[in-house]
Short mmCIF file of C-alpha atoms in Angstrom, two decimals:
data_model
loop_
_atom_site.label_atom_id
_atom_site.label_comp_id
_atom_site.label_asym_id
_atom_site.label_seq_id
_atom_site.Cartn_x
_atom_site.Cartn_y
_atom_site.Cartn_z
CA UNK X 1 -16.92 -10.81 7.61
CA UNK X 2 -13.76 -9.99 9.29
CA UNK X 3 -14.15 -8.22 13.01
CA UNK X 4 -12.28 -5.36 11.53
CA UNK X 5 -10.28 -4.45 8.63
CA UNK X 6 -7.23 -2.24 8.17
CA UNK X 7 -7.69 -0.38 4.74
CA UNK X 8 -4.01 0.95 4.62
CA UNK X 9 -4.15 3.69 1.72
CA UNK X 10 -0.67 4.67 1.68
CA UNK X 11 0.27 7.66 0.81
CA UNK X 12 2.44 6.80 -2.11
CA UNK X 13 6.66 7.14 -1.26
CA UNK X 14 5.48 6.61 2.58
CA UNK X 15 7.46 3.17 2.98
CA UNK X 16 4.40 1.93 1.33
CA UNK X 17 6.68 -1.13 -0.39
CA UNK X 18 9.39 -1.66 2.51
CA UNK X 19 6.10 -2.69 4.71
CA UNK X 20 4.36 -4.66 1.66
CA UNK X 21 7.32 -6.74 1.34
CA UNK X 22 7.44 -7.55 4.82
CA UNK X 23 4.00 -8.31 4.77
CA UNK X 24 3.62 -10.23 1.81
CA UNK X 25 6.98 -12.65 2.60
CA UNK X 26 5.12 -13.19 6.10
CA UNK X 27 1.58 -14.04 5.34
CA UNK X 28 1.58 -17.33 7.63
CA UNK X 29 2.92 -16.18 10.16
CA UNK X 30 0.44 -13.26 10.24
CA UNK X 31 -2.53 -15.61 9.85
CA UNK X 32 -1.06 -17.59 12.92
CA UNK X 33 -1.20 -13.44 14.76
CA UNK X 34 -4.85 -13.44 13.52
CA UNK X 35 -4.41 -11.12 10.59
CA UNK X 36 -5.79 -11.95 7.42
CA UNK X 37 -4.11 -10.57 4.10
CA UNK X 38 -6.47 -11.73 1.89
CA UNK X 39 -5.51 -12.30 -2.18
CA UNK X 40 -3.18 -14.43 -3.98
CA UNK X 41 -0.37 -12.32 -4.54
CA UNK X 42 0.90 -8.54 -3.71
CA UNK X 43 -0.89 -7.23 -7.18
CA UNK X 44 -4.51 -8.20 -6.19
CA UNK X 45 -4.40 -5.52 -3.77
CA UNK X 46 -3.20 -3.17 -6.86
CA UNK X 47 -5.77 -5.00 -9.44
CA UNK X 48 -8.52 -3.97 -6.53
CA UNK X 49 -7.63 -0.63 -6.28
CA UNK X 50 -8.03 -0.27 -9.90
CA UNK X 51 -11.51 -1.85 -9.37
CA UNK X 52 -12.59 0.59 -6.68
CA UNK X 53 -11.48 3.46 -8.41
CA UNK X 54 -13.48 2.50 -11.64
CA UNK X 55 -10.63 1.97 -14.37
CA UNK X 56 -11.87 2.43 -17.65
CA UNK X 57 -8.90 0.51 -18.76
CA UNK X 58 -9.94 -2.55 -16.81
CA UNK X 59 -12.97 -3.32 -19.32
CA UNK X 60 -10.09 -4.92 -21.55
CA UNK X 61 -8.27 -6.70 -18.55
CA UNK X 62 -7.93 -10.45 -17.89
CA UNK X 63 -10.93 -11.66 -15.57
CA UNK X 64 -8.38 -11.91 -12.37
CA UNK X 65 -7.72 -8.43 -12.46
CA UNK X 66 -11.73 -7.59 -13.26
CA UNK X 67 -12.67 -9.91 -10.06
CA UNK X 68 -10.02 -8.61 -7.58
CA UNK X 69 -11.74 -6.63 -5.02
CA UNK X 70 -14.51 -9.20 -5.06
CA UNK X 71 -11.74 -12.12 -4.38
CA UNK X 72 -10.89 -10.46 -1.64
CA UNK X 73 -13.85 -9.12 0.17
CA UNK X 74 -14.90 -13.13 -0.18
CA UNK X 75 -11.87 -13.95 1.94
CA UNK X 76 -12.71 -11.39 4.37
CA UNK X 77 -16.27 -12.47 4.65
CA UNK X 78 -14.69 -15.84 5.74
CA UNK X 79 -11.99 -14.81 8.35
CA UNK X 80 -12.82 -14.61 11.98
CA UNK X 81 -9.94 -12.02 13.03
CA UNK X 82 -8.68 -8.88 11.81
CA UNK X 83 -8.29 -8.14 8.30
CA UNK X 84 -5.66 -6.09 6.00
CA UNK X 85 -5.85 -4.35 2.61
CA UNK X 86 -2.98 -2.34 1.60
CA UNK X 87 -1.86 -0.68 -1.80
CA UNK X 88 -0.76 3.38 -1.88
CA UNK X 89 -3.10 3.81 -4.59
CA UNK X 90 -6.75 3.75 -3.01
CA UNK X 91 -5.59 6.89 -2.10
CA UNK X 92 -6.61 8.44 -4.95
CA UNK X 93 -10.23 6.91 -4.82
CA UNK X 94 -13.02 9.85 -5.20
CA UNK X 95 -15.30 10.72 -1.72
CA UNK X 96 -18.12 8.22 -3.52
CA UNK X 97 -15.61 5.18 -4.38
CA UNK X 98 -14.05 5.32 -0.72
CA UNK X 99 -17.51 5.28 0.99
CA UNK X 100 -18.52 2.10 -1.76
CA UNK X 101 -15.60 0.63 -0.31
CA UNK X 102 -16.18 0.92 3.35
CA UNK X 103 -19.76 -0.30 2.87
CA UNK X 104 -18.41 -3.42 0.96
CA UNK X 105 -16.45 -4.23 4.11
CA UNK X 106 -19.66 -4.10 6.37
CA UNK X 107 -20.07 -5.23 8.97
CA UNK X 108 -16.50 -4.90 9.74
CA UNK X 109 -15.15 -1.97 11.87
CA UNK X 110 -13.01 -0.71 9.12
CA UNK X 111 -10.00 1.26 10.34
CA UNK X 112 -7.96 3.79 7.63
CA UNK X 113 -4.16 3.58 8.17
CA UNK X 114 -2.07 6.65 6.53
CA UNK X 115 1.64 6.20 6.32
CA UNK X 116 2.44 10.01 5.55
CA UNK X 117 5.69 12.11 5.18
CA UNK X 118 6.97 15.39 5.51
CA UNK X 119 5.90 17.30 2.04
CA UNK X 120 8.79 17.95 0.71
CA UNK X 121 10.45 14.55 0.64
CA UNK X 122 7.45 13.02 -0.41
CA UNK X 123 7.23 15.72 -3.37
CA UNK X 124 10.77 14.71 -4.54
CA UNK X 125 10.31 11.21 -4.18
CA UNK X 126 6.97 11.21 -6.26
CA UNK X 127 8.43 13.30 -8.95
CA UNK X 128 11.22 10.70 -9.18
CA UNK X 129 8.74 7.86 -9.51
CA UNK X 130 6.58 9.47 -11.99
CA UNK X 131 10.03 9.57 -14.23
CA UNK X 132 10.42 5.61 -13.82
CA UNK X 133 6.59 5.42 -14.75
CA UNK X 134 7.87 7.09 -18.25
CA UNK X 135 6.88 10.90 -17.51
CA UNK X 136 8.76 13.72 -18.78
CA UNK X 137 7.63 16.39 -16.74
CA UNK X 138 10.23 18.65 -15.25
CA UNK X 139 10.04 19.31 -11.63
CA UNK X 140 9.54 23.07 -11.88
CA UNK X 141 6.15 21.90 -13.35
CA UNK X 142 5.63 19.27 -11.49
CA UNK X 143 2.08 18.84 -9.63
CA UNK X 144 0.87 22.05 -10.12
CA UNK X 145 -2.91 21.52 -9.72
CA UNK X 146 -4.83 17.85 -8.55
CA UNK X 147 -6.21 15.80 -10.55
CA UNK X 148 -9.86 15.73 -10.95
CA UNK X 149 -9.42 11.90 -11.69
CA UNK X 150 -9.49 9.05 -9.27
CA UNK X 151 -7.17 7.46 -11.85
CA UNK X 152 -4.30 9.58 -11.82
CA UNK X 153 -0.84 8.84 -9.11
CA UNK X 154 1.15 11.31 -8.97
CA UNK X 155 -0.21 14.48 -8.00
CA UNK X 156 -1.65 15.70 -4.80
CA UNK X 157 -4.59 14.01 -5.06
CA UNK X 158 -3.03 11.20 -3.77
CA UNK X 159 0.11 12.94 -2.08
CA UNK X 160 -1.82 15.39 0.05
CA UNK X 161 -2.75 14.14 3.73
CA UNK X 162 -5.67 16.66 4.17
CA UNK X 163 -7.10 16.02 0.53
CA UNK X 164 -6.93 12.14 1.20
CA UNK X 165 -8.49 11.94 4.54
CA UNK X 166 -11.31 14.59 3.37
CA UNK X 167 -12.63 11.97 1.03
CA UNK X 168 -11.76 8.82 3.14
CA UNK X 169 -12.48 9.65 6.90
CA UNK X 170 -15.91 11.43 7.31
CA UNK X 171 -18.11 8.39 7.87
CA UNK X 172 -15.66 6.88 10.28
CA UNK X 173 -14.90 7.53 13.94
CA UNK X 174 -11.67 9.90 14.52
CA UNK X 175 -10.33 6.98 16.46
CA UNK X 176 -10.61 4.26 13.52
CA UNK X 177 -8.31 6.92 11.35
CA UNK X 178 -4.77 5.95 12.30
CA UNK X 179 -2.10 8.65 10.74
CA UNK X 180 1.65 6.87 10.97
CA UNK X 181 3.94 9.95 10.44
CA UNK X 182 7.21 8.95 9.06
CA UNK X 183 10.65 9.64 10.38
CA UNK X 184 12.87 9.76 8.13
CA UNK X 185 15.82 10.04 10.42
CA UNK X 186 14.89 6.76 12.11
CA UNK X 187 16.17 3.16 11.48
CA UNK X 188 13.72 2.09 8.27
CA UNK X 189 12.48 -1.10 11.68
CA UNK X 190 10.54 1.63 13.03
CA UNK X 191 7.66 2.52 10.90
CA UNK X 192 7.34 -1.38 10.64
CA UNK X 193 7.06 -1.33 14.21
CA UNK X 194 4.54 1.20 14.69
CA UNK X 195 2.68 -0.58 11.87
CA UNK X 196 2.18 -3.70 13.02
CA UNK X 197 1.90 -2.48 16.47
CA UNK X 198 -1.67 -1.10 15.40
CA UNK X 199 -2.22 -4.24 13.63
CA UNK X 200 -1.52 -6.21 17.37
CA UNK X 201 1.12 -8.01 15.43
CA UNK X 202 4.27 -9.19 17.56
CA UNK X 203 6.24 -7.19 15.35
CA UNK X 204 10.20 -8.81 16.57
CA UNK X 205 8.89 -12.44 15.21
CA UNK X 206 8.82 -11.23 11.72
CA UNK X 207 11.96 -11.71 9.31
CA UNK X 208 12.96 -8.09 7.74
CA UNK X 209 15.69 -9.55 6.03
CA UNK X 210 14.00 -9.15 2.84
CA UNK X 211 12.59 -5.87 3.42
CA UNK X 212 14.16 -3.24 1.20
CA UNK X 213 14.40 0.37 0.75
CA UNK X 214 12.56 2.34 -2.34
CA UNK X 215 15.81 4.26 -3.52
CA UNK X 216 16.32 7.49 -5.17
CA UNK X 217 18.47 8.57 -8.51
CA UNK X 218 20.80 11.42 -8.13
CA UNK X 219 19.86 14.75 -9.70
CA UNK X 220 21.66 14.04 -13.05
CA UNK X 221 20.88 10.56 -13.49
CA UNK X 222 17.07 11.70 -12.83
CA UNK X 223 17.20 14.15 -15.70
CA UNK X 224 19.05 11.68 -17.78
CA UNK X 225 16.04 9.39 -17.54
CA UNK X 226 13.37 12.26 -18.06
CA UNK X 227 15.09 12.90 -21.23
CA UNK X 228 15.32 8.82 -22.33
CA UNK X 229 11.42 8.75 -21.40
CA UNK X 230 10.67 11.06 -23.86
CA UNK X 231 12.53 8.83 -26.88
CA UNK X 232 9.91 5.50 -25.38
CA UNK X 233 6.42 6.31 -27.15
CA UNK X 234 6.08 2.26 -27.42
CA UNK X 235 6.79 1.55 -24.04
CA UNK X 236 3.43 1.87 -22.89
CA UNK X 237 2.08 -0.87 -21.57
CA UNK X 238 2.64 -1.36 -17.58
CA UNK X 239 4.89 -4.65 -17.43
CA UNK X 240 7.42 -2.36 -19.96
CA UNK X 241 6.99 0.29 -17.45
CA UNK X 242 7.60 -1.92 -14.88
CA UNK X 243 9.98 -4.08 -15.66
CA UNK X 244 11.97 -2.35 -18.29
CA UNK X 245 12.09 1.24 -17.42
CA UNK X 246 12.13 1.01 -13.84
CA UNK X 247 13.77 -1.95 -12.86
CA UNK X 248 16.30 -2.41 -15.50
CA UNK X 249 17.02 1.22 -16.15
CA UNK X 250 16.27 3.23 -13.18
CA UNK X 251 16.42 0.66 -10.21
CA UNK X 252 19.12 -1.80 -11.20
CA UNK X 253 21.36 1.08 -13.32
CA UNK X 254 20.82 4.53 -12.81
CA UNK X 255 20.07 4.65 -9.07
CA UNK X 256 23.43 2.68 -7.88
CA UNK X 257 25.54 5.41 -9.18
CA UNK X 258 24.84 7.35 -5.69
CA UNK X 259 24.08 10.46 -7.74
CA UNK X 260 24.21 14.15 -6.07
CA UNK X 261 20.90 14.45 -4.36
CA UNK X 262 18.85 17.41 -4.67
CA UNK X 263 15.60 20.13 -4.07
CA UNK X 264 13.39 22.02 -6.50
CA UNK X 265 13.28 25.37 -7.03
CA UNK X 266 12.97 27.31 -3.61
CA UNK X 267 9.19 28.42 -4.45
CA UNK X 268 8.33 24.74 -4.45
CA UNK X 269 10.29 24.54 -1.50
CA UNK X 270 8.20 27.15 0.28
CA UNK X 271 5.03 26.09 -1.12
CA UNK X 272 5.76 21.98 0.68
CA UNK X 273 6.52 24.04 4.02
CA UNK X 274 3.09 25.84 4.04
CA UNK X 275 1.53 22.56 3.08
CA UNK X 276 3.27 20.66 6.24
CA UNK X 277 1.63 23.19 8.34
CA UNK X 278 -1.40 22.70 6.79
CA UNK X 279 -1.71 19.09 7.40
CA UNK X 280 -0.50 19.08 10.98
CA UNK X 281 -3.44 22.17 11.86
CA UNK X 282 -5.87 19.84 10.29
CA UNK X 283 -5.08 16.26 11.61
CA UNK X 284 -4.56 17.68 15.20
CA UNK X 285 -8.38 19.11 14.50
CA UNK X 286 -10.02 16.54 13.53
CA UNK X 287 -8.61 14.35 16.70
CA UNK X 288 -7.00 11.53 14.31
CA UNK X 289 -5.34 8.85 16.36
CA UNK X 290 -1.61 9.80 15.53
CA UNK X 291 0.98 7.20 15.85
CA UNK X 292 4.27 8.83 15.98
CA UNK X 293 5.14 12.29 16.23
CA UNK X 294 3.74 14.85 14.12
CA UNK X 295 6.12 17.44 13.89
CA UNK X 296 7.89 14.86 11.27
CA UNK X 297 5.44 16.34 8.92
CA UNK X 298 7.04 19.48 8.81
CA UNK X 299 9.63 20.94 6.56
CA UNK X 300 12.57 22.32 8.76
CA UNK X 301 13.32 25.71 8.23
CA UNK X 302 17.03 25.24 7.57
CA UNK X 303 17.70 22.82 4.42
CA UNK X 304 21.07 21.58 3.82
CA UNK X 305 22.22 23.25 0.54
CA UNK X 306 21.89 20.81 -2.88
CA UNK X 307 20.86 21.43 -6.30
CA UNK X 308 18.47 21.94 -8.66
CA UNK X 309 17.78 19.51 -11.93
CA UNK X 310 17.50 22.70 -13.59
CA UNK X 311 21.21 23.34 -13.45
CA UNK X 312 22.06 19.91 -14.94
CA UNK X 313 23.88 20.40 -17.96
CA UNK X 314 24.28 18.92 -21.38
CA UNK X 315 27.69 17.81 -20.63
CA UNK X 316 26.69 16.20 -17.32
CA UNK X 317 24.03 14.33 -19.02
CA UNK X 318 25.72 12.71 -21.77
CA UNK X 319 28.24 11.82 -19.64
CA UNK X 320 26.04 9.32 -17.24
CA UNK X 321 24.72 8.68 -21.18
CA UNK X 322 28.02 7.38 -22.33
CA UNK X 323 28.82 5.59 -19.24
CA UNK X 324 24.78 3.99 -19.35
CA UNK X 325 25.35 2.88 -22.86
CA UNK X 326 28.79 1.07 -22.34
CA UNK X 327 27.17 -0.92 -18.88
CA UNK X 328 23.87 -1.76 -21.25
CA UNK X 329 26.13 -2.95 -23.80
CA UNK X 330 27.98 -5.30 -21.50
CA UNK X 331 24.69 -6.59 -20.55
CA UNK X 332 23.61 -7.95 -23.45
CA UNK X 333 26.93 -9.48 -23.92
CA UNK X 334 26.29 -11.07 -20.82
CA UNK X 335 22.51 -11.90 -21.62
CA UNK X 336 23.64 -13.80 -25.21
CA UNK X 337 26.27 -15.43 -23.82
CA UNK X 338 23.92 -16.77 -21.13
CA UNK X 339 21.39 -18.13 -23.67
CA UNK X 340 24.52 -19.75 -25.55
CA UNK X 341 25.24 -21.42 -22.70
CA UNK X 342 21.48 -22.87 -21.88
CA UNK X 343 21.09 -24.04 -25.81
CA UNK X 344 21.63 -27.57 -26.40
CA UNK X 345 25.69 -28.82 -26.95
CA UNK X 346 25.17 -29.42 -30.51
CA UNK X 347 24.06 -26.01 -31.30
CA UNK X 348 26.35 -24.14 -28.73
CA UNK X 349 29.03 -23.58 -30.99
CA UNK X 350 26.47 -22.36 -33.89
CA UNK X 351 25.02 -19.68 -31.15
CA UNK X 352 28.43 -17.93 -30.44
CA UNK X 353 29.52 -17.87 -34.16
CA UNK X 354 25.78 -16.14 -35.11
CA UNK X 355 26.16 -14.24 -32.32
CA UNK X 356 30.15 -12.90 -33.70
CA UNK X 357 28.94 -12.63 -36.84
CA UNK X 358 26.23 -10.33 -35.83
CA UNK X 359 23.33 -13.14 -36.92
CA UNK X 360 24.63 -13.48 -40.85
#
């Protein structure tokens, strides 16, 4: 087995994908560093979660997904160096699953990494991505209680420092529980940096270039796509989560419109500051090696002034509607047209006149 192993849980909306990218465009040059990220491609790590957390829906999943945490624990048990696991959603892996885990890893010296943010960023940002995962909740209701479930995302069973580390950290040594607080006013580099620094990675010889940020929808556009969500009962498999609602609709149409940004209701807002507290008292406790400063994790006490997606109106949203439908309907102009072009000369001609004559 590998020496050690960094299990980095996330938390979800914690820059979770900038440093997976960087990771998974650079696995070479990390083995050359002595850092083993075991698996085939970025979605074993996600297939293994899903394994450690005991998805029922996995009984009806292809054999690579069944066999993913085993794949990889095999790699590890063949590496001489340091080892890395990483996917935001182990996070929501019950006390009994997380322990199962660290055991499979033995004899390694396993070492939790938490990326974390200040509550009330990371409550915005979640709600947002449970919309481009097709949920319709609004954000007055939004989280209310955790989740019982080591199956469900987005709720503060994953999103809550103190709950996490409760279930993950008690067999391990304070000093093996790394907490990376993020600063959101810093150059996106740094959190890499701090990252890999714990890793022992020279972090400067790796290419960010393709390293991108996990952006956010204004406050219209986000209710505009809570509404569409609720019209896409079909879509509800993950690759038409995935690739249809939030790449194609959210990502790639809805989030480039630079929307007004905004906050939930002030007793949400309240409720994230008390939380901040919370997790600051308790990490400081419990003598977690901190990496970064944890005041970060605070809400400040003055907020700039933006709205709420409660005062979105019916006006506002059918206009980003209207505006939505005219793009969509210049891409599929641009999609047939395409596919006339890449059909054989003979029938290229036959393609554009179906596609004027609206396939007669």
């Amino acid at each position: 087995m590998a020496e050690r192993v960094f299990v980095h849980l996330g938390l979800p909306k914690t820059a979770t994908t900038y440093l997976q990218t960087i990771l998974w465009a650079s696995r070479p040059l990390l083995r050359e560093q002595g850092v083993l990220l075991p698996g085939e491609e970025r979605r074993d790590h996600l297939w293994a979660s899903r394994v450690v957390r005991e998805d029922p829906n996995l009984a009806g999943a292809p054999a690579r997904h069944r066999t993913a945490w085993s794949r990889l624990t095999q790699e590890l048990a063949g590496w001489p160096g340091t080892g890395l696991v990483s996917h935001e959603f182990f996070a929501a892996a019950s006390a009994e699953q997380a322990q199962r885990m660290i055991a499979d890893l033995a004899p390694a010296e396993v070492h939790l990494v938490v990326t974390a943010r200040e509550p009330l960023g990371l409550f915005t940002a979640s709600w947002q991505e449970s919309l481009k995962n097709r949920h319709t909740t609004p954000i007055e209701e939004y989280a209310l209680e955790v989740s019982p479930s080591p199956n469900a995302i987005w709720n503060w069973r994953t999103l809550d420092l103190r709950l996490v580390l409760q279930r993950w950290a008690p067999s391990l040594p304070a000093s093996q529980v790394h907490v990376l607080p993020l600063d959101t006013r810093a150059p996106r580099e740094e959190i890499w940096h701090r990252f890999g620094a714990l890793l022992g990675l020279d972090t400067e010889a790796f290419d960010l270039s393709g390293s991108f940020p996990n952006e956010s929808m204004g406050v219209v556009e986000a209710e505009v796509l809570r509404r569409v969500n609720a019209h896409l009962g079909d879509f509800q498999r993950a690759f038409d989560r995935g690739v249809y609602i939030r790449t194609f609709l959210a990502d790639e149409r809805l989030v480039p419109r630079r929307g007004e940004r905004f906050w939930p209701p002030q007793e949400r807002i309240e409720e994230q500051r008390r939380r901040g507290r919370e997790w600051v008292d308790f990490v400081r406790a419990e003598g977690y090696d901190v990496r970064g400063d944890l005041a970060n994790l605070l809400v400040p006490d003055e907020l700039e002034p933006r709205r709420e997606p409660s005062s979105v109106t019916d006006a506002e949203v059918a206009d980003v509607a209207v505006s939505l439908v005219a793009q969509m309907l210049g891409d599929v102009r641009d999609l047939r047209t395409r596919v006339a072009d890449e059909v054989s000369p003979s029938r290229r001609g036959w393609w554009r006149w179906r596609s004027r004559s609206g396939g007669r």
